[in-house]
Amino acid sequence: MFFEYLIAGFLVMAGLFGFVGSFGLLKLNDPMSRLHAPTKATTLGVGGVLLASMLHGVVVEGHLSLHELMITLFLFLTAPVTALFIAKVHIHRHETKTSLPKAGEDGIWATHNVTETKEAPAEDQQQG
Amino acid sequence: MNHFLIAPVVLPALVAPFIIMVVRHHMDLTRIFSLASTVLLVAISLVLAAQASTGEVQVYELGNWSAPFGIVLVLDRLSALMVLLTSVLALIINLYVIGSGWDKRGANFHALFQFQLMGIIGAFLTGDAFNLFVFFEVLLIASYGLMIHSGGTRRFQAGVQYVVYNLLGSTLFLFALGTLYSVTGTLNMADLAVRVAEIPAEDTALLRVGAVMLLLVFAIKAAVIPLHFWLPASYANAPLPIAALFAIMTKVGAYAILRMYTLVFGPDVASTEGLAGAWLMPAALVTLMIGAIGVLGSYRVGRLVAFGAITSMGTLLTAIALFSPEGVAAALYYTLHSTLAAAFLFLVADLVSERQGIEITAQRLMPQSGLIAVLFFTGAIAMAGMPPLSGFLGKLLVLDAARDHDLVWWIWGTILIGSLITILGMARAGSLLFWKSHSIRETDGPQETQPYEEEANEQDELQQRPRPAALPFVACFALLSGLILLTVFAGPASHYAEATAAQLFAPEIYIKAVLGKVTP
Amino acid sequence: MGFLNIEFLVASAVGLLTAAGIYLILRRRTFPVILGLSLLTYGVNIFLFATGRLMVDAPPILNKYAEVPYTDPLPQALVLTAIVISFGMTAVVVMIALAAYLSARDDKIDMPHHPEDEGEDA
Amino acid sequence: MIITYATLFAFVCFALAILMNLWKIISAAEIADRILALDSMFINALALMVLYGIALGSEIYFEASLIIAMLGFVSTVAYARFILRGNIIE
Amino acid sequence: MSLFLIAALPFLGAVFPALLIRAGRNASASAAGLTSFLAFVGLMLHAPAIFRGEVIQVGVDWLPALGLNANFFLDGLGFLFASMILGIGLLIILYARFYLSREDPMGQFYTYLLLFQGAMVGIVLSDNILLLLVFWELTSLSSFLLIGYWKHLPEGRQGARMALAVTGSGGLAMIGGMMILGNIAGSYDLSVILQNKDLIQASPLYLPALILILLGCFTKSAQFPFHFWLPHAMAAPTPVSAYLHSATMVKAGLFLMARLWPVLAGTPEWFYIVATTGLVTMTLGAVIALFKDDLKSLLAFSTVSHLGLITMLLGFGTKIAAVTAVFHIINHATFKAALFMSAGIVDHEAHTRDIKRLGGLRHLMPVTATIAIVAALSMAGVPPFNGFLSKEMMLEETVHTLWGGSHYVVPGLALLAALFSAAYSFRFIGHVFLGPIRNDYPAKPHDPGFGMWAGPAFLVTLVVLIGLFSAKLAGPLVAVAAGAVIGGAELPYYSLKLWHGLTPALYMSGVAVVGGLLLVKLHAPLIRAWNAAPRPEAKQIFDALMRGLTKLSQLITDGLHNGAITRYAFVMMLFIIGISYYAYASGTITAPTREVQSVGPITVIAWFCLIVATLAVVAKHRQRQLSLVLIGVVGLVVSLGFNYLSAPDLALTQLSVEVVTMVLLLLALNFMPKDSPIEAPMWVRLRDGGIAVVGGLGAAALIYALMLRDFALPSISEFHLANSYKGGGGTNVVNVILVDFRGYDTFGEIIVLGIAALVIYALTEAVLGSRVRAYLLNRKPDMPQDGDAHPMMMVVATRVMMPLALMVAAYIFFRGHNLPGGGFIAGLIAAIALLMQYMASGFSWASERQRMFYHGTIGSGVLIAAATGLGSWFSGSPFLTSAFGYLHWSPLEEFEWATAALFDLGVFLAVVGAVLLALESLARFAWQPGMSSEHAMDINPARDDAAEAAEAKGEA
Amino acid sequence: MRLFRRLLPHPILTLLLTLTWVLLTSTWTLNSLVFGFLLGLLIPFLTQPYWPQQMRLKNPLMIIEYILIVLYDIVVANLVVARIVVFKPNAKRQPAWVAVPLDLLTPEAITVLAGTITMTPGTVSADVSAEGHALLVHCLDAPDPNAVRDEIKQRYERRLKEIFE
Ligand code: NA
Ligand code: NA
């Protein structure tokens, strides 16, 4: 019984955080802030569901399956990359060198670090 | 189990990957393997044809699963005939392509060529409706590659259209198959025949929709008006030897119509009555006429022949649309003829356009003009259905088969007037290409100012190409000999066609061979 | 809410995907046409899938322990084949469209038409 | 029993989340927001599938979630890279 | 000699002149001559039998299905024509040898001539009307070549095409007529048809058949209004004209009318069509001929006139008229061939055929003059030459012929024709040969060598001899030929002699000769009047017609096939929808048998997402990247739907395909415009929307109807469910179907993928081998780029993911047989794992790490799959028969092996290879110098700082 | 030993992959272990070229501590952020950019740090500096950006430095 309540608790928490994540996407009014919202969906939202699923497997179905851990692993690996890229898109399109804080000793953030396009190469160069 | 049935599918399917894996960078080896495979294919086809000529229908149960649960290959006279035709054509075109150096003008030609053969032959041999779809796709995608072989702007643009149009056809194919499966619960063609016959009379509407969509799919492949629009630009812009190979591809559509509408939705099946008859005949006649008009109205060599091919498809489908044993026999004879004739003329068109460009205009006298003129003239005769070549006999057979049809006057009129317009168009083209050039002196220079830079460039390339060797002519003469043999041995050929038609109109033999039981 | 049934939802999805596909295929640039083909492919795949009738929670994975209903596996196999094939086709059409665009520097799908000037008629 | 209700609750939450994602995808002014919303939709869909597995007590539907977790980000990154670099493989 | 051989000899011989021309012109001509001569001799060997009244028959089945038999027969009529064809042919061959100049390709000439000769002989010997048609059309084709022989002359080319158009179309009409005739008679064999006069003439199809056949005859024989082609065919070298227009081609129409005379003639329809046409043609031709200054034109119109004469005689339908017709055929052949050859000699020697520039040649070329004058007198109908005899008989017949109740129409017009005939013949004599020598000939004329005048001289000898000794010389031939024409009936009384007493015909002849002389005298004012009179110019009409037809064809063709696939596709949709609706509406449908299944709100929400996203794709399709994002939504919902509806395999496949497709589309979009302009006007968009809605509704209705019905028949998949484990060794029935029950489909499917990759590769090669390469190398990105091409975090994350992803791929692969998964999905996952590396670290960097040979991967995949299939041959089973079993290796638990897994490995490899080859191709498009980096990530403080430190150290 | 190295170039990875396999299959049998092990041998062999420099862990045990801290932070931060998202009006929220100078040098360590920052709600790593010596972090609501920076450096970077370098 305890486990059922636990499972239910995980599920409710997951639902709430999942909802809030997407709600934030609508509610928050600046693009970078919106980027924060889905992080919740991936962590506690999906995490809760996965936990519930694992517990459910053990408790209700009666066999241990941990492959939900794989999903968690992949999500933790990929979500930061996703966020990074979306942030870069924002920086690329809307932030300038001055609108961001100083980049320390390197002077410039990577997204803004555009090397000038090289001279058009001669046609006879062979392809690598 | 007679493994010869699967051999013509597996052989190219093994040779093609072998070529791309092992000998891709050695043109000579590639050619040798490709050619050897094609020769072997002809041999296999001959064996199959010999086996089929006994009248027995042979079945090959793939994966050892019996029909209708697994996929079966079925060899009857019709499929044997088509396979033989395909492989003979392939061999000749392979010779031409090698001789003319076309295969060197782009990558992966021979692998695609082999896969193309695999697709076509697979489509002819299969006894399963969905498998037919799969092999249609195999042959189509290979044809996409061959069509854009060696590239060029117009070829790519035409290629996009060709692919898009055919993808629409493939989609329709799936709609049709889904409907048929949903109604009948089977995919095997013989089983479909059995089950379609059992469909209750009060519940035919959905089956009819499926059946007619299937017919439309095949009509697209067979270039029936108004579903033919893909053909002229594709064939005219393809490398012309490839267009020659494509002469068999429209026949795949015709074959499938013939197969499905004799075996499954035959003339005696009440629930699908009147589906094909109502519009196929008029459409075929319009196809014929539009093709003929196109021949007269073409200003490019490839397009001329492409419309010629449409005309011959019109004639062929007219014969099929009679849905009588005589009509089908005529259609089969005409299939043999028109495939060889169209291929022949496409090769001749290539000889011409290799020497003086694609426009039908008078240019300076081309090398080997006399010989090519003779070939063109014979090809034109064949294509227009003039005596003495087999086209005339084929047309007479069609005319004769149509004599009891309601639309007999329309049929006769269209075929005859179509022939006239075709021969006028061919005469116009031939006289411009071969005769008028005699009145242009060397110093006159090229007549046309090129319409745009791209083509000017293509023209330049054309001048630099090495002059083709004798092999292309050997290929042309081989096709011509085929036409002549078909003429001289019209009796035996039409006898085989009659026997094939008889077999088609007795589907219970096929069904018994596949399912091991007789139609209830 | 009589229309709220699986069959209606699936049928309407098929219809809409087909309609959207057709509309886009009739556009004049290659790219929308490819989009249209994709949508049409979805439509026909669902169509083909649905010809096996629809069932929830009855995957055709045989269960050793219980007598359970299975949905029709055959259309699924057919759709899988169709998906793979249309994937190959899409890749090819995308590439040819790209090649056509790069060669002509124009992605109109209708071919430019050059009716040649008539020369002297023979 | 309580699990059923909780599952249903989570279902509804994630479904509503998906609807909100959809709304954002359609209406956002910025392509970055649309990509973000699509990525969220992938995640929410993943949750839905796992929930579905819980509801049915079946593991057969699980791999779809795994695939989404593993591959979903590839599309997102591709969309973003397209804006950033044009060429997504260079 | 067998008739086969006689008919075949010219064809067989046709190759030799072309081949022997390398051995010289004489060799070539000799070959042609010898061929003709042999055939002629062969024919003559039958002469005794023919004159005994026998009919020689020989036959063999050719196309029995059709009733087309290679049956030949030789009777009097055939004998007459065959001897003319071969005999005059011989003379022409001789003549042409000297006529043709050194520049003319003589080998071709004789080849064409022999082909033509063979076709003609075939016509007259055919005992099967279909066979006859074959030869008939062959004459059109071979005459096309002969008329167009001088390719450099526009008149030659145009004349040839005109002749082909007219005679060809007539021939096609005749095919129809012959088919009808054969159907009425129940056989295409002439010998049968000729026995069925009553049956044929009673048939309701008699008139159509008659008209169609006559169209063929009239066009071939240049009857009004189809006469116009013949003068233009005069652009051919004179030997051709002489041959085609005296004895052969134009006579083919006459021959056929004569041949079918027994079954077709004798009806009012026949009389009024044939006789009237002949009469008009005869008169018209004669009148026009008088006003032609070109020698060959004059002769051409004269030919038209004489053909009309014979046609008219045949049209009378009386036996005696038929006899006369036969007689005149002989006579006309002799004098007209001689005249053409003489005209050719004049042309050859004087370098002009313009009568106005000639005159007085009698003095310069007496031999030619003699020949020509005698022949022309015969043509004029002056005794004692043969022309007189037959013309006399003709006039006699006209007197007895009623036309529409009138006694005067026929004889009146015939007299007019005779008069003009005499006139142009006299003009031919007078203005060319008589009169004083001129000093302004283009070349100094003189008689040619013997070879050239021998032929005409021989013919003129015949003209004279037949005139004088007609009964002896021509009598038997006329008798047997006429006997054949009238169908074996008793010949009427007639006598071939010069003097029949003072008959009306004699008076008419007299009037004609005197009037003719008078007309020649009045020629100058007459020709002024003629030139002033407006009259239709046939050539211009014909040219306009042909130009119009060609233009119209071009308009239709270009209009219909204008390259607009948008319209093609629209028409296609319309047609498909229309026909499908017709199929539906013409069938019957019963009420649904299945209950609908209710759904929960979640499903509805998913559906709603799909609907909205799809509509959004349509609405936003012009923003290309956005529409890709939206399609991503569609794909996601579809996958969810598959999962929900018990199809996990489909969901997995759809999801992974989606990713790769999206990447491909984005890669391609990089090079393309990012937006689509609005191009279609509103009405077009509405129209497209309309057809789209109708199509969508159709698809929806169809699937809805299908889903709600259980048709009586169980699906074959029941078998699959029942046998998947037992027979296929797997519990995932979908996978077992894919790799076992329907493994052949899957085999085809991976080949499709492999081909796709090969196509893409080949295409890339083609594009990069063209000028596009320069553009690509110099291409500037069309959007601003950010500064970090290979972000560190992405690189690290993908490095970690790569082994995991491959592990998942392995997992998906191995479980496929029993649980959702399989080689295809695994292949995609593996490919995407590599793709991640490419996206993170760049293609060059990544592919250097993994020198994978994608062609080889695809090839090995296909080969493994095929080899697995072939492996079953060793156990005597068919291709792709699977095997599986269970192994027990201690201490391991029992595990299953299955050949299906090997097959699936083939699938796996083909998928990986295909995806990567496609990606590689796109990467090659994008490749620019300076793009490849030696480092996986652009920013790496560990690397840079270490390098800096080393540098600092080095400096220090 | 050399043979051992040959056969087992990445023992940890092999172990991890074997574990992954067992996780994936969820079958705790000898077969599964053996098969997973085989794959664990094969796959590193295939993927090794993509990871040219070997990652070295100086202090592997600290990973556990780190993970626990991060998990705890995730839960707490989630609650905080959820409250901000749902209840705090946009106008009152104070989003901020924070530049975090890095002491970490190895890409792996930096990536883990950036990932941690992103996965704990309220902060997102948005960019690195041109040479990789600073991290750009965006905060959802940070009245005091410097505090955020210091916490990141204290709580996470310090520990990662110990683990990796
Ligand atoms: Na598969
Ligand atoms: Na964070």
Short mmCIF file of C-alpha atoms in Angstrom, two decimals, chain C residues 1-64 68-122, chain E residues 157-158 161 547 551 554 558 561-566 569-570 573 594 596-599 603-604 607 610-611 614-615 617-618 621 624 627-628 631 634-635 638 642 644-650 653-654 657-658 660-661 664-665 668-669 671-673 676-677 679-681 684-685 688-689 691-693 695-696 699-700 702-704 706-711 715-717 720-721 724-725 730-734 737-738 742 749 752-753 756 759-760 763-764 767 772 775-776 818-820 824 915 921-922 925:
data_model
loop_
_atom_site.label_atom_id
_atom_site.label_comp_id
_atom_site.label_asym_id
_atom_site.label_seq_id
_atom_site.Cartn_x
_atom_site.Cartn_y
_atom_site.Cartn_z
CA MET C 1 -19.89 13.75 -29.05
CA GLY C 2 -20.72 10.95 -31.40
CA PHE C 3 -17.65 11.51 -33.46
CA LEU C 4 -15.27 10.94 -30.59
CA ASN C 5 -14.24 7.46 -31.49
CA ILE C 6 -10.94 6.09 -32.60
CA GLU C 7 -12.17 5.29 -36.03
CA PHE C 8 -13.32 8.81 -36.66
CA LEU C 9 -10.15 10.32 -35.32
CA VAL C 10 -7.98 8.11 -37.46
CA ALA C 11 -10.11 8.57 -40.54
CA SER C 12 -10.13 12.32 -40.16
CA ALA C 13 -6.39 12.32 -39.64
CA VAL C 14 -5.93 10.32 -42.81
CA GLY C 15 -8.23 12.71 -44.62
CA LEU C 16 -6.51 15.82 -43.40
CA LEU C 17 -3.01 14.52 -44.03
CA THR C 18 -4.04 13.47 -47.51
CA ALA C 19 -5.68 16.80 -48.22
CA ALA C 20 -2.74 18.77 -46.89
CA GLY C 21 -0.40 16.55 -48.88
CA ILE C 22 -2.33 17.06 -52.08
CA TYR C 23 -2.48 20.80 -51.58
CA LEU C 24 1.24 21.10 -51.00
CA ILE C 25 2.08 18.82 -53.88
CA LEU C 26 0.31 21.25 -56.15
CA ARG C 27 2.63 24.12 -55.11
CA ARG C 28 5.17 25.46 -57.53
CA ARG C 29 8.44 24.99 -55.67
CA THR C 30 10.17 21.73 -55.03
CA PHE C 31 10.42 22.16 -51.30
CA PRO C 32 6.73 22.48 -50.48
CA VAL C 33 6.10 19.59 -52.82
CA ILE C 34 8.48 17.46 -50.79
CA LEU C 35 6.68 18.56 -47.65
CA GLY C 36 3.44 17.54 -49.31
CA LEU C 37 4.86 14.15 -50.18
CA SER C 38 5.84 13.67 -46.56
CA LEU C 39 2.36 14.48 -45.35
CA LEU C 40 0.81 12.29 -48.00
CA THR C 41 3.08 9.48 -46.92
CA TYR C 42 1.89 9.85 -43.35
CA GLY C 43 -1.65 9.78 -44.60
CA VAL C 44 -1.26 6.66 -46.66
CA ASN C 45 0.74 4.88 -44.00
CA ILE C 46 -1.98 5.45 -41.45
CA PHE C 47 -4.52 4.41 -44.04
CA LEU C 48 -2.69 1.19 -44.72
CA PHE C 49 -2.23 0.61 -41.02
CA ALA C 50 -5.91 1.15 -40.32
CA THR C 51 -6.97 -1.40 -42.89
CA GLY C 52 -6.15 -4.00 -40.25
CA ARG C 53 -8.82 -2.37 -38.05
CA LEU C 54 -7.79 -0.58 -34.87
CA MET C 55 -7.15 -2.12 -31.48
CA VAL C 56 -5.75 -0.65 -28.32
CA ASP C 57 -3.38 -2.64 -26.17
CA ALA C 58 -3.22 -5.67 -28.39
CA PRO C 59 0.22 -5.58 -29.98
CA PRO C 60 1.03 -8.60 -32.10
CA ILE C 61 3.70 -9.80 -29.72
CA LEU C 62 2.80 -13.33 -28.80
CA ASN C 63 2.13 -13.89 -25.16
CA LYS C 64 3.19 -17.27 -23.86
CA VAL C 68 -4.93 -12.32 -25.36
CA PRO C 69 -6.27 -10.64 -28.48
CA TYR C 70 -3.80 -9.48 -31.07
CA THR C 71 -4.24 -6.78 -33.61
CA ASP C 72 -3.68 -7.65 -37.24
CA PRO C 73 0.12 -7.78 -37.71
CA LEU C 74 0.13 -7.88 -41.47
CA PRO C 75 -0.71 -4.23 -42.18
CA GLN C 76 1.93 -3.26 -39.68
CA ALA C 77 4.51 -5.19 -41.60
CA LEU C 78 3.30 -3.62 -44.81
CA VAL C 79 3.47 -0.14 -43.33
CA LEU C 80 6.98 -0.80 -42.10
CA THR C 81 8.03 -1.72 -45.59
CA ALA C 82 6.24 1.33 -46.92
CA ILE C 83 7.92 3.61 -44.40
CA VAL C 84 11.35 2.32 -45.33
CA ILE C 85 10.69 2.61 -49.00
CA SER C 86 9.30 6.09 -48.74
CA PHE C 87 12.30 7.06 -46.66
CA GLY C 88 14.55 6.03 -49.51
CA MET C 89 12.33 7.79 -51.98
CA THR C 90 12.29 10.97 -49.94
CA ALA C 91 16.05 10.98 -49.71
CA VAL C 92 16.28 10.60 -53.47
CA VAL C 93 13.73 13.23 -54.31
CA VAL C 94 15.33 15.68 -51.90
CA MET C 95 18.68 15.14 -53.53
CA ILE C 96 17.41 15.43 -57.05
CA ALA C 97 15.51 18.56 -56.15
CA LEU C 98 18.66 19.96 -54.64
CA ALA C 99 20.68 19.03 -57.69
CA ALA C 100 18.09 20.65 -59.91
CA TYR C 101 18.16 23.76 -57.79
CA LEU C 102 21.93 23.97 -57.77
CA SER C 103 22.15 23.41 -61.51
CA ALA C 104 19.42 25.81 -62.51
CA ARG C 105 19.69 28.09 -59.47
CA ASP C 106 15.93 27.92 -59.42
CA ASP C 107 13.67 25.66 -57.46
CA LYS C 108 10.53 26.00 -59.50
CA ILE C 109 9.15 22.57 -60.07
CA ASP C 110 7.53 23.36 -63.38
CA MET C 111 10.05 23.01 -66.14
CA PRO C 112 10.95 26.05 -68.17
CA HIS C 113 9.41 25.64 -71.53
CA HIS C 114 11.27 26.57 -74.68
CA PRO C 115 9.17 26.02 -77.76
CA GLU C 116 11.87 26.22 -80.38
CA ASP C 117 11.59 28.58 -83.29
CA GLU C 118 10.21 26.85 -86.27
CA GLY C 119 12.77 26.38 -88.96
CA GLU C 120 11.94 25.98 -92.60
CA ASP C 121 9.67 22.99 -92.79
CA ALA C 122 11.96 20.59 -94.63
CA ARG E 157 12.19 16.45 -99.93
CA GLN E 158 8.84 18.18 -100.07
CA ARG E 161 6.78 13.92 -98.12
CA ARG E 547 2.20 23.40 -91.78
CA LYS E 551 1.74 23.78 -85.94
CA GLN E 554 3.02 21.50 -81.70
CA ASP E 558 3.36 21.87 -76.05
CA HIS E 561 2.94 18.95 -72.01
CA ASN E 562 4.13 22.36 -71.01
CA GLY E 563 6.37 21.16 -68.24
CA ALA E 564 3.97 22.25 -65.51
CA ILE E 565 3.82 19.30 -63.20
CA THR E 566 1.53 21.30 -60.98
CA ALA E 569 -0.64 16.47 -60.87
CA PHE E 570 -3.88 18.37 -60.69
CA MET E 573 -5.83 13.93 -58.88
CA ARG E 594 -18.49 -2.99 -36.41
CA VAL E 596 -16.89 2.29 -33.10
CA GLN E 597 -14.48 2.36 -30.16
CA SER E 598 -14.67 5.20 -27.72
CA VAL E 599 -11.64 7.24 -26.78
CA THR E 603 -6.26 10.61 -27.50
CA VAL E 604 -8.40 13.49 -28.57
CA TRP E 607 -5.46 14.02 -32.49
CA LEU E 610 -2.00 16.39 -35.31
CA ILE E 611 -4.80 18.34 -36.90
CA THR E 614 -1.00 19.63 -40.21
CA LEU E 615 -3.08 22.71 -40.85
CA VAL E 617 2.16 23.08 -42.13
CA VAL E 618 -0.17 24.07 -44.91
CA HIS E 621 4.54 26.07 -45.74
CA ARG E 624 10.44 26.32 -44.89
CA SER E 627 7.21 23.86 -41.67
CA LEU E 628 9.88 21.29 -40.94
CA ILE E 631 6.18 18.30 -39.60
CA VAL E 634 3.08 15.56 -37.07
CA GLY E 635 5.64 12.80 -37.07
CA VAL E 638 1.81 9.77 -35.68
CA PHE E 642 1.09 3.92 -33.67
CA TYR E 644 -1.22 3.71 -28.82
CA LEU E 645 -2.80 1.53 -31.46
CA SER E 646 -0.69 -1.52 -30.71
CA ALA E 647 2.04 -0.97 -33.24
CA PRO E 648 5.25 -0.40 -31.27
CA ASP E 649 7.44 -1.45 -34.20
CA LEU E 650 5.87 1.21 -36.31
CA THR E 653 10.55 3.03 -37.02
CA GLN E 654 8.64 6.22 -37.55
CA VAL E 657 13.12 7.63 -39.75
CA GLU E 658 11.81 11.01 -38.76
CA VAL E 660 17.14 11.10 -40.37
CA THR E 661 14.63 12.59 -42.75
CA LEU E 664 18.46 15.28 -44.69
CA LEU E 665 15.87 17.96 -45.34
CA ALA E 668 19.33 20.20 -48.34
CA LEU E 669 17.52 23.31 -47.23
CA PHE E 671 21.52 25.29 -50.08
CA MET E 672 18.04 26.30 -51.07
CA PRO E 673 15.92 29.39 -50.59
CA SER E 676 8.74 30.01 -50.97
CA PRO E 677 7.18 33.00 -52.66
CA GLU E 679 3.21 32.36 -56.98
CA ALA E 680 -0.15 30.82 -57.64
CA PRO E 681 -2.99 33.29 -57.96
CA VAL E 684 -5.45 28.48 -58.33
CA ARG E 685 -4.93 28.11 -54.62
CA ASP E 688 -5.98 23.26 -55.42
CA GLY E 689 -7.56 23.56 -52.02
CA ILE E 691 -9.27 19.20 -55.01
CA ALA E 692 -7.26 18.64 -51.85
CA VAL E 693 -10.36 18.75 -49.71
CA GLY E 695 -9.30 14.01 -52.10
CA GLY E 696 -8.93 14.14 -48.34
CA ALA E 699 -9.53 9.02 -48.35
CA ALA E 700 -11.16 9.63 -44.97
CA LEU E 702 -12.87 5.22 -47.59
CA ILE E 703 -10.88 4.25 -44.54
CA TYR E 704 -13.80 5.03 -42.25
CA LEU E 706 -13.39 0.04 -44.29
CA MET E 707 -12.72 0.21 -40.57
CA LEU E 708 -16.36 -0.15 -39.72
CA ARG E 709 -16.83 -3.30 -41.70
CA ASP E 710 -15.86 -6.88 -41.21
CA PHE E 711 -15.85 -8.49 -44.55
CA SER E 715 -7.38 -12.33 -43.06
CA ILE E 716 -4.40 -14.45 -43.96
CA SER E 717 -2.68 -12.89 -40.97
CA HIS E 720 0.86 -15.56 -39.34
CA LEU E 721 -0.24 -15.19 -35.76
CA SER E 724 4.93 -17.05 -36.04
CA TYR E 725 6.41 -18.88 -33.11
CA GLY E 730 9.74 -15.42 -33.02
CA THR E 731 7.04 -13.90 -30.91
CA ASN E 732 7.06 -10.51 -32.57
CA VAL E 733 4.75 -11.41 -35.39
CA VAL E 734 5.43 -8.20 -37.27
CA ILE E 737 6.44 -11.40 -41.14
CA LEU E 738 9.18 -9.00 -42.17
CA ARG E 742 7.40 -11.85 -46.26
CA GLU E 749 12.97 -2.98 -49.45
CA VAL E 752 15.38 0.13 -52.50
CA LEU E 753 17.40 1.75 -49.75
CA ALA E 756 18.59 5.22 -53.07
CA VAL E 759 21.47 7.19 -56.80
CA ILE E 760 22.39 9.89 -54.35
CA LEU E 763 23.97 12.34 -58.44
CA THR E 764 26.50 13.94 -56.18
CA VAL E 767 26.69 17.65 -59.69
CA VAL E 772 27.99 23.69 -59.92
CA TYR E 775 29.55 27.70 -57.20
CA LEU E 776 29.51 25.43 -54.19
CA ASN E 818 10.61 -11.47 -30.20
CA LEU E 819 9.89 -7.90 -29.16
CA PRO E 820 9.54 -4.62 -31.02
CA PHE E 824 16.03 -1.69 -39.71
CA VAL E 915 21.95 6.61 -44.55
CA SER E 921 26.93 13.15 -50.29
CA LEU E 922 25.27 16.17 -48.77
CA PHE E 925 28.10 19.49 -51.37
#
